[in-house]
Amino acid sequence: MRYLTAFRDPQRVRALAAMIRREVDASRSYRLLEFCGGHTHTIARYGLADLLPEAIRFVHGPGCPVCILPSARISAALEIAADPAVILCAYGDTVRVPGIDGRSLLQAKAAGADVRIVYSAAEALQLAQQQQQQQHRHQRQVVFFAVGFETTAPATAWVIEQAATQRLTHFSVFCNHVLTPPALHALLGEGAAVDGLIGPGHVSAIVGSEAYQPAVERFAKPLVVAGFEPLDLLQAVWMLVQQLNAGRCEVENQYRRGVDRIGNRKAQEQMAAVFEPRIDFTWRGLGRLPASGLGIRERYAAFDAERRFAVHRAAHQRHDDEPRHCACGAILRGHKEPAECPLFATRCTPDTPQGACMVSAEGACAADYHYRYHRQRAIR
Amino acid sequence: MAIDWVHGHVELAHGGGARRMHELIEELFYPAFDNPILSRGEDQAVLPSPLNGRVAVTTDSHVVTPLFFPGGDIGALAVHGTINDLAVGGAQPHYLSVALILEEGLALADLRRIIESLAAAARAARVEIVTGDTKVVERGKGDGIYIQTTGVGTVPTGVELSAQAIRPGDRLLLSGTLGDHGAAILSARSGVGFTSPIRSDSAALHDLVAVMLEAAPEIRCMRDPTRGGLAATLHELARQSGTAMQIYESALPLQPEVVSACELLGFDPLYLANEGKLVAVCPAEATERLLKAMQQHPLGAQAAIVGEVAAEPPGFVEMETVFGSWRTVDWLAGEQLPRIC
């Protein structure tokens, strides 16, 4: 896998950073929103902001599916997992997220709930197939706690279809999939303080770069789809700086080795067959965004955990479910830096996350906390 | 009744103090661990007083899943882990106790394989297993086998390793590649969906330590970066010594396979466990001499200078990235968990 070193070549990184410095007009601002948490992680882990001129500021967007999951949905998952007849399968980074009462799936697991960390939707399906083979009185319900953007949604759709074909009776999905373009629309529509957009890489491999054309045209902000390596991101920054300097406003694609214009049609069809957009879905820190979440179609109702289990907390995320003084909403819109939040690094730390941005390592606050917070000196 | 080593399983009776337990001791443990102190068969091991130096004691419980993994198994690990805790204090390890908690249903063939591996690791390290204990818990109440080992060693007079001795300006040396054990365990666990040639680095480090102390008696302190990886170890050192640890990303020895596995799973090698590596802190003037001595030992062949000690900000760990930017290396919050996208 030589590409790991190739896209992290220090000489090229320094050369590209120097090119950007030459290109930047110090009298104007370049506030670049990277939507995706993977980008946030790369920027923080490699200290990329330190290599760039001050005029360039990264705004860390809501692109971490775990962070934006409202605490009510976690509480709903906790409710489902509390049933002794249920095995709840969850992705690793969802199990630490606190629900409304501060309890997480990891704590529920310690207290006796059968919560299993899986690496893929297929693993949950496999577990359900094994349950189907068991003697009737030993059979337990396998519920997959599905989370993620367009990247993980197709795989969830596929396992639901498989479960239907195989007539599995002990499998269902608690669906929390969310969609990128509607969220981008909502962010920009509310007047986010940004000049340009770094489009997500993996999501775009599914939806295609043209999915952003409407948002770019309507809000007149340039967008460059980027890969996840340091050189990818720097090249995307360079492309955005050039667009902004020239007054252009286009969708461009830096991540050509993974993304094309139309995306993965098969994955899109798979999603469309099983899911339909919800009227709205609550994003932690952003509130209720229209048509931004996926629900399971009536046809597959038998595999919808929300229909199968009496989930009380899922439907209504209340306003007061979010901690007071939490600035996540403002941070995600580029109005505030993590350090400007009164809770940051006091009540809110990676061990005791209060808001969306501190919850997963890819959140804006967590990345800042992990990689920057303790830096008390300037770069030597 | 003889033990069925091919098809048999651990039963509750194997820990019950009855004949079954004695069969296990006679047929498996005595022959595997054979030495005069153990074969006295008393309730305690009686050890000779050390001729010089001070006595060092450490204990460690081993609960790894899976029990067998590329590059090792829980048996060898239980020896190496405890020996290394002695070794990084400058102690020569001499004796081990071995306490087993077996789960009812563990295949006797697996038990034998583990015990033989444990015995072989002890022999290779010239360490004697002088006392032990076996308990059996009901099926479902253990992960096959847990092994707890306590080690006894002697620290030669004049050897005084301590984090308190660390001073700004000291250098940080690492004995080899980072994260091999952690990555091997992760990829051996089912459900990851890929195979890899990564092998655990599980090894006993006391011979390497002896070579290092001879070459550079002024070494301030040593640690083995096990759970929590290099990041956790450096945090401990920074905190205990009231200094700052600065490492250089470009100097960290890493196997490309480990880097790839970390990329796929969303892990950082700085936080992955090592079971055959150590970090040494030494005064700047001893650095080259120490590095050379380490590199001449097989377990230190890939040793490298990975950083230095600074005065400010005390208690913190920072890393210069390959691009020359700096970032904080934080503690890990809880367990490292796989990312989803």
mmCIF file with all atom_site columns, N, CA and C in Angstrom, chain A residues 1 4 8 10 13-14 44-47 50-51 65 91-93 95-96 117 119 123 151 230 351 362 369-371 374-377 380, chain B residues 186 191-192 246 249 259-260 263 265 268 312-313 316 318 321-331 333-335 337-341:
data_model
loop_
_atom_site.group_PDB
_atom_site.id
_atom_site.type_symbol
_atom_site.label_atom_id
_atom_site.label_alt_id
_atom_site.label_comp_id
_atom_site.label_asym_id
_atom_site.label_entity_id
_atom_site.label_seq_id
_atom_site.pdbx_PDB_ins_code
_atom_site.Cartn_x
_atom_site.Cartn_y
_atom_site.Cartn_z
_atom_site.occupancy
_atom_site.B_iso_or_equiv
_atom_site.pdbx_formal_charge
_atom_site.auth_seq_id
_atom_site.auth_comp_id
_atom_site.auth_asym_id
_atom_site.auth_atom_id
_atom_site.pdbx_PDB_model_num
ATOM 1   N N  . MET A 1 1   ? 0.841   -1.199  0.000  1.00 0.00 ? 1   MET A N  1
ATOM 2   C CA . MET A 1 1   ? 0.000   0.000   0.000  1.00 0.00 ? 1   MET A CA 1
ATOM 3   C C  . MET A 1 1   ? 0.872   1.244   0.000  1.00 0.00 ? 1   MET A C  1
ATOM 4   N N  . LEU A 1 4   ? -0.252  5.150   0.876  1.00 0.00 ? 4   LEU A N  1
ATOM 5   C CA . LEU A 1 4   ? -0.277  5.815   2.177  1.00 0.00 ? 4   LEU A CA 1
ATOM 6   C C  . LEU A 1 4   ? 0.883   6.792   2.303  1.00 0.00 ? 4   LEU A C  1
ATOM 7   N N  . ARG A 1 8   ? 1.321   11.308  1.676  1.00 0.00 ? 8   ARG A N  1
ATOM 8   C CA . ARG A 1 8   ? 1.779   12.004  2.880  1.00 0.00 ? 8   ARG A CA 1
ATOM 9   C C  . ARG A 1 8   ? 3.227   12.450  2.728  1.00 0.00 ? 8   ARG A C  1
ATOM 10  N N  . PRO A 1 10  ? 6.255   14.383  2.801  1.00 0.00 ? 10  PRO A N  1
ATOM 11  C CA . PRO A 1 10  ? 6.501   15.678  3.447  1.00 0.00 ? 10  PRO A CA 1
ATOM 12  C C  . PRO A 1 10  ? 6.947   16.770  2.484  1.00 0.00 ? 10  PRO A C  1
ATOM 13  N N  . VAL A 1 13  ? 4.004   17.964  0.550  1.00 0.00 ? 13  VAL A N  1
ATOM 14  C CA . VAL A 1 13  ? 3.109   18.710  1.431  1.00 0.00 ? 13  VAL A CA 1
ATOM 15  C C  . VAL A 1 13  ? 3.640   20.123  1.633  1.00 0.00 ? 13  VAL A C  1
ATOM 16  N N  . ARG A 1 14  ? 4.933   20.231  1.920  1.00 0.00 ? 14  ARG A N  1
ATOM 17  C CA . ARG A 1 14  ? 5.510   21.555  2.147  1.00 0.00 ? 14  ARG A CA 1
ATOM 18  C C  . ARG A 1 14  ? 5.446   22.420  0.893  1.00 0.00 ? 14  ARG A C  1
ATOM 19  N N  . ALA A 1 44  ? -6.591  17.972  11.888 1.00 0.00 ? 44  ALA A N  1
ATOM 20  C CA . ALA A 1 44  ? -6.087  18.073  13.258 1.00 0.00 ? 44  ALA A CA 1
ATOM 21  C C  . ALA A 1 44  ? -4.887  17.159  13.467 1.00 0.00 ? 44  ALA A C  1
ATOM 22  N N  . ARG A 1 45  ? -4.987  15.940  12.982 1.00 0.00 ? 45  ARG A N  1
ATOM 23  C CA . ARG A 1 45  ? -3.932  14.970  13.233 1.00 0.00 ? 45  ARG A CA 1
ATOM 24  C C  . ARG A 1 45  ? -2.597  15.387  12.618 1.00 0.00 ? 45  ARG A C  1
ATOM 25  N N  . TYR A 1 46  ? -2.666  16.015  11.457 1.00 0.00 ? 46  TYR A N  1
ATOM 26  C CA . TYR A 1 46  ? -1.425  16.402  10.787 1.00 0.00 ? 46  TYR A CA 1
ATOM 27  C C  . TYR A 1 46  ? -1.102  17.873  10.992 1.00 0.00 ? 46  TYR A C  1
ATOM 28  N N  . GLY A 1 47  ? -1.886  18.547  11.820 1.00 0.00 ? 47  GLY A N  1
ATOM 29  C CA . GLY A 1 47  ? -1.614  19.956  12.093 1.00 0.00 ? 47  GLY A CA 1
ATOM 30  C C  . GLY A 1 47  ? -1.615  20.799  10.832 1.00 0.00 ? 47  GLY A C  1
ATOM 31  N N  . ASP A 1 50  ? -1.702  24.669  10.787 1.00 0.00 ? 50  ASP A N  1
ATOM 32  C CA . ASP A 1 50  ? -0.459  25.370  11.131 1.00 0.00 ? 50  ASP A CA 1
ATOM 33  C C  . ASP A 1 50  ? 0.426   25.617  9.914  1.00 0.00 ? 50  ASP A C  1
ATOM 34  N N  . LEU A 1 51  ? 0.214   24.841  8.862  1.00 0.00 ? 51  LEU A N  1
ATOM 35  C CA . LEU A 1 51  ? 1.059   24.992  7.666  1.00 0.00 ? 51  LEU A CA 1
ATOM 36  C C  . LEU A 1 51  ? 0.537   26.086  6.751  1.00 0.00 ? 51  LEU A C  1
ATOM 37  N N  . PRO A 1 65  ? -21.358 11.232  11.706 1.00 0.00 ? 65  PRO A N  1
ATOM 38  C CA . PRO A 1 65  ? -22.708 10.705  11.920 1.00 0.00 ? 65  PRO A CA 1
ATOM 39  C C  . PRO A 1 65  ? -22.983 10.372  13.382 1.00 0.00 ? 65  PRO A C  1
ATOM 40  N N  . TYR A 1 91  ? -22.058 -0.011  15.873 1.00 0.00 ? 91  TYR A N  1
ATOM 41  C CA . TYR A 1 91  ? -20.696 0.344   15.485 1.00 0.00 ? 91  TYR A CA 1
ATOM 42  C C  . TYR A 1 91  ? -19.939 0.848   16.706 1.00 0.00 ? 91  TYR A C  1
ATOM 43  N N  . GLY A 1 92  ? -18.620 0.631   16.678 1.00 0.00 ? 92  GLY A N  1
ATOM 44  C CA . GLY A 1 92  ? -17.785 0.929   17.839 1.00 0.00 ? 92  GLY A CA 1
ATOM 45  C C  . GLY A 1 92  ? -17.931 2.331   18.392 1.00 0.00 ? 92  GLY A C  1
ATOM 46  N N  . ASP A 1 93  ? -17.984 3.328   17.500 1.00 0.00 ? 93  ASP A N  1
ATOM 47  C CA . ASP A 1 93  ? -17.952 4.682   18.059 1.00 0.00 ? 93  ASP A CA 1
ATOM 48  C C  . ASP A 1 93  ? -19.321 5.174   18.527 1.00 0.00 ? 93  ASP A C  1
ATOM 49  N N  . VAL A 1 95  ? -21.070 3.443   20.812 1.00 0.00 ? 95  VAL A N  1
ATOM 50  C CA . VAL A 1 95  ? -21.375 2.870   22.128 1.00 0.00 ? 95  VAL A CA 1
ATOM 51  C C  . VAL A 1 95  ? -20.992 3.776   23.289 1.00 0.00 ? 95  VAL A C  1
ATOM 52  N N  . ARG A 1 96  ? -20.164 4.779   23.033 1.00 0.00 ? 96  ARG A N  1
ATOM 53  C CA . ARG A 1 96  ? -19.741 5.652   24.124 1.00 0.00 ? 96  ARG A CA 1
ATOM 54  C C  . ARG A 1 96  ? -20.581 6.921   24.243 1.00 0.00 ? 96  ARG A C  1
ATOM 55  N N  . ILE A 1 117 ? -20.362 -4.965  19.644 1.00 0.00 ? 117 ILE A N  1
ATOM 56  C CA . ILE A 1 117 ? -19.743 -4.061  18.684 1.00 0.00 ? 117 ILE A CA 1
ATOM 57  C C  . ILE A 1 117 ? -19.498 -4.822  17.393 1.00 0.00 ? 117 ILE A C  1
ATOM 58  N N  . TYR A 1 119 ? -18.421 -4.594  13.073 1.00 0.00 ? 119 TYR A N  1
ATOM 59  C CA . TYR A 1 119 ? -17.654 -3.803  12.121 1.00 0.00 ? 119 TYR A CA 1
ATOM 60  C C  . TYR A 1 119 ? -18.466 -3.515  10.867 1.00 0.00 ? 119 TYR A C  1
ATOM 61  N N  . GLU A 1 123 ? -22.321 -8.236  9.586  1.00 0.00 ? 123 GLU A N  1
ATOM 62  C CA . GLU A 1 123 ? -22.030 -9.014  10.794 1.00 0.00 ? 123 GLU A CA 1
ATOM 63  C C  . GLU A 1 123 ? -23.293 -9.174  11.654 1.00 0.00 ? 123 GLU A C  1
ATOM 64  N N  . THR A 1 151 ? -22.528 6.770   3.086  1.00 0.00 ? 151 THR A N  1
ATOM 65  C CA . THR A 1 151 ? -21.460 5.768   3.003  1.00 0.00 ? 151 THR A CA 1
ATOM 66  C C  . THR A 1 151 ? -21.901 4.421   3.550  1.00 0.00 ? 151 THR A C  1
ATOM 67  N N  . PRO A 1 230 ? -3.420  14.003  3.685  1.00 0.00 ? 230 PRO A N  1
ATOM 68  C CA . PRO A 1 230 ? -2.974  15.393  3.806  1.00 0.00 ? 230 PRO A CA 1
ATOM 69  C C  . PRO A 1 230 ? -2.813  16.099  2.460  1.00 0.00 ? 230 PRO A C  1
ATOM 70  N N  . ASP A 1 351 ? -13.877 12.470  27.736 1.00 0.00 ? 351 ASP A N  1
ATOM 71  C CA . ASP A 1 351 ? -14.357 11.494  28.714 1.00 0.00 ? 351 ASP A CA 1
ATOM 72  C C  . ASP A 1 351 ? -15.765 11.812  29.197 1.00 0.00 ? 351 ASP A C  1
ATOM 73  N N  . GLU A 1 362 ? -13.987 12.347  15.713 1.00 0.00 ? 362 GLU A N  1
ATOM 74  C CA . GLU A 1 362 ? -14.028 13.154  14.502 1.00 0.00 ? 362 GLU A CA 1
ATOM 75  C C  . GLU A 1 362 ? -14.779 14.466  14.683 1.00 0.00 ? 362 GLU A C  1
ATOM 76  N N  . TYR A 1 369 ? -9.568  19.267  21.020 1.00 0.00 ? 369 TYR A N  1
ATOM 77  C CA . TYR A 1 369 ? -9.117  18.877  22.352 1.00 0.00 ? 369 TYR A CA 1
ATOM 78  C C  . TYR A 1 369 ? -7.928  17.924  22.255 1.00 0.00 ? 369 TYR A C  1
ATOM 79  N N  . HIS A 1 370 ? -8.068  16.915  21.398 1.00 0.00 ? 370 HIS A N  1
ATOM 80  C CA . HIS A 1 370 ? -7.011  15.898  21.277 1.00 0.00 ? 370 HIS A CA 1
ATOM 81  C C  . HIS A 1 370 ? -5.709  16.477  20.749 1.00 0.00 ? 370 HIS A C  1
ATOM 82  N N  . TYR A 1 371 ? -5.829  17.333  19.755 1.00 0.00 ? 371 TYR A N  1
ATOM 83  C CA . TYR A 1 371 ? -4.629  17.668  18.997 1.00 0.00 ? 371 TYR A CA 1
ATOM 84  C C  . TYR A 1 371 ? -4.118  19.090  19.213 1.00 0.00 ? 371 TYR A C  1
ATOM 85  N N  . HIS A 1 374 ? -3.803  21.547  24.240 1.00 0.00 ? 374 HIS A N  1
ATOM 86  C CA . HIS A 1 374 ? -2.689  21.713  25.163 1.00 0.00 ? 374 HIS A CA 1
ATOM 87  C C  . HIS A 1 374 ? -1.503  22.467  24.576 1.00 0.00 ? 374 HIS A C  1
ATOM 88  N N  . ARG A 1 375 ? -1.615  22.820  23.316 1.00 0.00 ? 375 ARG A N  1
ATOM 89  C CA . ARG A 1 375 ? -0.505  23.549  22.695 1.00 0.00 ? 375 ARG A CA 1
ATOM 90  C C  . ARG A 1 375 ? -0.444  24.962  23.251 1.00 0.00 ? 375 ARG A C  1
ATOM 91  N N  . GLN A 1 376 ? 0.485   25.186  24.076 1.00 0.00 ? 376 GLN A N  1
ATOM 92  C CA . GLN A 1 376 ? 0.534   26.502  24.701 1.00 0.00 ? 376 GLN A CA 1
ATOM 93  C C  . GLN A 1 376 ? 1.540   27.422  24.029 1.00 0.00 ? 376 GLN A C  1
ATOM 94  N N  . ARG A 1 377 ? 2.334   26.841  23.171 1.00 0.00 ? 377 ARG A N  1
ATOM 95  C CA . ARG A 1 377 ? 3.348   27.670  22.546 1.00 0.00 ? 377 ARG A CA 1
ATOM 96  C C  . ARG A 1 377 ? 3.095   27.774  21.053 1.00 0.00 ? 377 ARG A C  1
ATOM 97  N N  . ARG A 1 380 ? 7.604   26.274  16.835 1.00 0.00 ? 380 ARG A N  1
ATOM 98  C CA . ARG A 1 380 ? 8.975   26.765  16.936 1.00 0.00 ? 380 ARG A CA 1
ATOM 99  C C  . ARG A 1 380 ? 9.598   26.936  15.554 1.00 0.00 ? 380 ARG A C  1
ATOM 100 N N  . LEU B 2 186 ? -5.874  -7.338  16.984 1.00 0.00 ? 186 LEU B N  1
ATOM 101 C CA . LEU B 2 186 ? -7.069  -6.809  16.322 1.00 0.00 ? 186 LEU B CA 1
ATOM 102 C C  . LEU B 2 186 ? -7.376  -7.576  15.051 1.00 0.00 ? 186 LEU B C  1
ATOM 103 N N  . GLY B 2 191 ? -14.384 -11.018 12.623 1.00 0.00 ? 191 GLY B N  1
ATOM 104 C CA . GLY B 2 191 ? -15.260 -9.912  12.305 1.00 0.00 ? 191 GLY B CA 1
ATOM 105 C C  . GLY B 2 191 ? -14.541 -8.735  11.684 1.00 0.00 ? 191 GLY B C  1
ATOM 106 N N  . VAL B 2 192 ? -13.217 -8.743  11.733 1.00 0.00 ? 192 VAL B N  1
ATOM 107 C CA . VAL B 2 192 ? -12.506 -7.621  11.152 1.00 0.00 ? 192 VAL B CA 1
ATOM 108 C C  . VAL B 2 192 ? -12.552 -7.703  9.626  1.00 0.00 ? 192 VAL B C  1
ATOM 109 N N  . GLN B 2 246 ? 8.426   15.282  23.928 1.00 0.00 ? 246 GLN B N  1
ATOM 110 C CA . GLN B 2 246 ? 8.245   15.677  22.537 1.00 0.00 ? 246 GLN B CA 1
ATOM 111 C C  . GLN B 2 246 ? 8.759   14.570  21.637 1.00 0.00 ? 246 GLN B C  1
ATOM 112 N N  . GLU B 2 249 ? 7.261   12.454  14.677 1.00 0.00 ? 249 GLU B N  1
ATOM 113 C CA . GLU B 2 249 ? 6.506   11.447  13.930 1.00 0.00 ? 249 GLU B CA 1
ATOM 114 C C  . GLU B 2 249 ? 7.384   10.732  12.917 1.00 0.00 ? 249 GLU B C  1
ATOM 115 N N  . VAL B 2 259 ? 0.655   0.139   9.833  1.00 0.00 ? 259 VAL B N  1
ATOM 116 C CA . VAL B 2 259 ? 0.098   1.417   9.390  1.00 0.00 ? 259 VAL B CA 1
ATOM 117 C C  . VAL B 2 259 ? -1.176  1.172   8.584  1.00 0.00 ? 259 VAL B C  1
ATOM 118 N N  . SER B 2 260 ? -1.135  0.189   7.684  1.00 0.00 ? 260 SER B N  1
ATOM 119 C CA . SER B 2 260 ? -2.304  -0.109  6.851  1.00 0.00 ? 260 SER B CA 1
ATOM 120 C C  . SER B 2 260 ? -3.481  -0.585  7.685  1.00 0.00 ? 260 SER B C  1
ATOM 121 N N  . GLU B 2 263 ? -5.043  2.262   9.374  1.00 0.00 ? 263 GLU B N  1
ATOM 122 C CA . GLU B 2 263 ? -5.833  3.067   8.451  1.00 0.00 ? 263 GLU B CA 1
ATOM 123 C C  . GLU B 2 263 ? -7.214  2.470   8.266  1.00 0.00 ? 263 GLU B C  1
ATOM 124 N N  . LEU B 2 265 ? -8.891  0.399   10.167 1.00 0.00 ? 265 LEU B N  1
ATOM 125 C CA . LEU B 2 265 ? -9.734  0.282   11.352 1.00 0.00 ? 265 LEU B CA 1
ATOM 126 C C  . LEU B 2 265 ? -9.923  1.612   12.075 1.00 0.00 ? 265 LEU B C  1
ATOM 127 N N  . ASP B 2 268 ? -4.795  4.453   15.856 1.00 0.00 ? 268 ASP B N  1
ATOM 128 C CA . ASP B 2 268 ? -3.541  5.180   15.821 1.00 0.00 ? 268 ASP B CA 1
ATOM 129 C C  . ASP B 2 268 ? -2.478  4.321   16.497 1.00 0.00 ? 268 ASP B C  1
ATOM 130 N N  . GLU B 2 312 ? 8.826   22.583  29.228 1.00 0.00 ? 312 GLU B N  1
ATOM 131 C CA . GLU B 2 312 ? 7.473   23.138  29.128 1.00 0.00 ? 312 GLU B CA 1
ATOM 132 C C  . GLU B 2 312 ? 6.709   22.519  27.976 1.00 0.00 ? 312 GLU B C  1
ATOM 133 N N  . PRO B 2 313 ? 5.384   22.383  28.056 1.00 0.00 ? 313 PRO B N  1
ATOM 134 C CA . PRO B 2 313 ? 4.557   22.532  29.249 1.00 0.00 ? 313 PRO B CA 1
ATOM 135 C C  . PRO B 2 313 ? 4.565   21.239  30.063 1.00 0.00 ? 313 PRO B C  1
ATOM 136 N N  . PHE B 2 316 ? 2.841   17.273  29.620 1.00 0.00 ? 316 PHE B N  1
ATOM 137 C CA . PHE B 2 316 ? 2.197   17.087  28.318 1.00 0.00 ? 316 PHE B CA 1
ATOM 138 C C  . PHE B 2 316 ? 3.082   16.358  27.315 1.00 0.00 ? 316 PHE B C  1
ATOM 139 N N  . GLU B 2 318 ? 3.766   16.042  23.158 1.00 0.00 ? 318 GLU B N  1
ATOM 140 C CA . GLU B 2 318 ? 3.523   16.683  21.866 1.00 0.00 ? 318 GLU B CA 1
ATOM 141 C C  . GLU B 2 318 ? 4.296   15.955  20.783 1.00 0.00 ? 318 GLU B C  1
ATOM 142 N N  . THR B 2 321 ? 4.767   16.633  13.606 1.00 0.00 ? 321 THR B N  1
ATOM 143 C CA . THR B 2 321 ? 4.283   15.776  12.524 1.00 0.00 ? 321 THR B CA 1
ATOM 144 C C  . THR B 2 321 ? 5.330   15.693  11.428 1.00 0.00 ? 321 THR B C  1
ATOM 145 N N  . VAL B 2 322 ? 5.114   14.769  10.489 1.00 0.00 ? 322 VAL B N  1
ATOM 146 C CA . VAL B 2 322 ? 6.067   14.614  9.385  1.00 0.00 ? 322 VAL B CA 1
ATOM 147 C C  . VAL B 2 322 ? 6.176   15.899  8.573  1.00 0.00 ? 322 VAL B C  1
ATOM 148 N N  . PHE B 2 323 ? 5.186   16.802  8.723  1.00 0.00 ? 323 PHE B N  1
ATOM 149 C CA . PHE B 2 323 ? 5.226   18.033  7.938  1.00 0.00 ? 323 PHE B CA 1
ATOM 150 C C  . PHE B 2 323 ? 5.837   19.198  8.707  1.00 0.00 ? 323 PHE B C  1
ATOM 151 N N  . GLY B 2 324 ? 6.256   18.943  9.942  1.00 0.00 ? 324 GLY B N  1
ATOM 152 C CA . GLY B 2 324 ? 6.876   20.017  10.698 1.00 0.00 ? 324 GLY B CA 1
ATOM 153 C C  . GLY B 2 324 ? 5.899   20.794  11.564 1.00 0.00 ? 324 GLY B C  1
ATOM 154 N N  . SER B 2 325 ? 4.609   20.471  11.487 1.00 0.00 ? 325 SER B N  1
ATOM 155 C CA . SER B 2 325 ? 3.647   21.102  12.392 1.00 0.00 ? 325 SER B CA 1
ATOM 156 C C  . SER B 2 325 ? 3.649   20.309  13.703 1.00 0.00 ? 325 SER B C  1
ATOM 157 N N  . TRP B 2 326 ? 3.129   20.937  14.764 1.00 0.00 ? 326 TRP B N  1
ATOM 158 C CA . TRP B 2 326 ? 3.103   20.266  16.066 1.00 0.00 ? 326 TRP B CA 1
ATOM 159 C C  . TRP B 2 326 ? 1.689   19.985  16.484 1.00 0.00 ? 326 TRP B C  1
ATOM 160 N N  . ARG B 2 327 ? 1.512   18.871  17.181 1.00 0.00 ? 327 ARG B N  1
ATOM 161 C CA . ARG B 2 327 ? 0.197   18.615  17.747 1.00 0.00 ? 327 ARG B CA 1
ATOM 162 C C  . ARG B 2 327 ? 0.320   17.913  19.090 1.00 0.00 ? 327 ARG B C  1
ATOM 163 N N  . THR B 2 328 ? -0.727  18.043  19.881 1.00 0.00 ? 328 THR B N  1
ATOM 164 C CA . THR B 2 328 ? -0.767  17.364  21.167 1.00 0.00 ? 328 THR B CA 1
ATOM 165 C C  . THR B 2 328 ? -1.014  15.876  20.955 1.00 0.00 ? 328 THR B C  1
ATOM 166 N N  . VAL B 2 329 ? -0.371  15.041  21.750 1.00 0.00 ? 329 VAL B N  1
ATOM 167 C CA . VAL B 2 329 ? -0.731  13.620  21.792 1.00 0.00 ? 329 VAL B CA 1
ATOM 168 C C  . VAL B 2 329 ? -1.491  13.431  23.095 1.00 0.00 ? 329 VAL B C  1
ATOM 169 N N  . ASP B 2 330 ? -2.789  13.207  22.969 1.00 0.00 ? 330 ASP B N  1
ATOM 170 C CA . ASP B 2 330 ? -3.639  13.149  24.156 1.00 0.00 ? 330 ASP B CA 1
ATOM 171 C C  . ASP B 2 330 ? -3.655  11.731  24.724 1.00 0.00 ? 330 ASP B C  1
ATOM 172 N N  . TRP B 2 331 ? -4.129  11.604  25.948 1.00 0.00 ? 331 TRP B N  1
ATOM 173 C CA . TRP B 2 331 ? -4.468  10.279  26.462 1.00 0.00 ? 331 TRP B CA 1
ATOM 174 C C  . TRP B 2 331 ? -5.572  9.720   25.582 1.00 0.00 ? 331 TRP B C  1
ATOM 175 N N  . ALA B 2 333 ? -9.184  8.246   25.325 1.00 0.00 ? 333 ALA B N  1
ATOM 176 C CA . ALA B 2 333 ? -10.399 8.214   26.152 1.00 0.00 ? 333 ALA B CA 1
ATOM 177 C C  . ALA B 2 333 ? -10.988 6.813   26.064 1.00 0.00 ? 333 ALA B C  1
ATOM 178 N N  . GLY B 2 334 ? -10.944 6.069   27.146 1.00 0.00 ? 334 GLY B N  1
ATOM 179 C CA . GLY B 2 334 ? -11.491 4.706   27.150 1.00 0.00 ? 334 GLY B CA 1
ATOM 180 C C  . GLY B 2 334 ? -10.715 3.793   26.224 1.00 0.00 ? 334 GLY B C  1
ATOM 181 N N  . GLU B 2 335 ? -11.386 2.776   25.700 1.00 0.00 ? 335 GLU B N  1
ATOM 182 C CA . GLU B 2 335 ? -10.777 1.842   24.763 1.00 0.00 ? 335 GLU B CA 1
ATOM 183 C C  . GLU B 2 335 ? -10.729 2.468   23.374 1.00 0.00 ? 335 GLU B C  1
ATOM 184 N N  . LEU B 2 337 ? -11.775 2.389   19.829 1.00 0.00 ? 337 LEU B N  1
ATOM 185 C CA . LEU B 2 337 ? -12.869 1.693   19.164 1.00 0.00 ? 337 LEU B CA 1
ATOM 186 C C  . LEU B 2 337 ? -12.828 1.993   17.669 1.00 0.00 ? 337 LEU B C  1
ATOM 187 N N  . PRO B 2 338 ? -13.249 1.014   16.860 1.00 0.00 ? 338 PRO B N  1
ATOM 188 C CA . PRO B 2 338 ? -13.182 1.245   15.417 1.00 0.00 ? 338 PRO B CA 1
ATOM 189 C C  . PRO B 2 338 ? -14.116 2.359   14.956 1.00 0.00 ? 338 PRO B C  1
ATOM 190 N N  . ARG B 2 339 ? -13.661 3.127   13.981 1.00 0.00 ? 339 ARG B N  1
ATOM 191 C CA . ARG B 2 339 ? -14.502 4.163   13.386 1.00 0.00 ? 339 ARG B CA 1
ATOM 192 C C  . ARG B 2 339 ? -15.426 3.563   12.352 1.00 0.00 ? 339 ARG B C  1
ATOM 193 N N  . ILE B 2 340 ? -16.516 4.260   12.026 1.00 0.00 ? 340 ILE B N  1
ATOM 194 C CA . ILE B 2 340 ? -17.442 3.652   11.085 1.00 0.00 ? 340 ILE B CA 1
ATOM 195 C C  . ILE B 2 340 ? -17.287 4.130   9.659  1.00 0.00 ? 340 ILE B C  1
ATOM 196 N N  . CYS B 2 341 ? -16.750 5.308   9.418  1.00 0.00 ? 341 CYS B N  1
ATOM 197 C CA . CYS B 2 341 ? -16.666 5.699   8.009  1.00 0.00 ? 341 CYS B CA 1
ATOM 198 C C  . CYS B 2 341 ? -15.434 6.549   7.737  1.00 0.00 ? 341 CYS B C  1
#
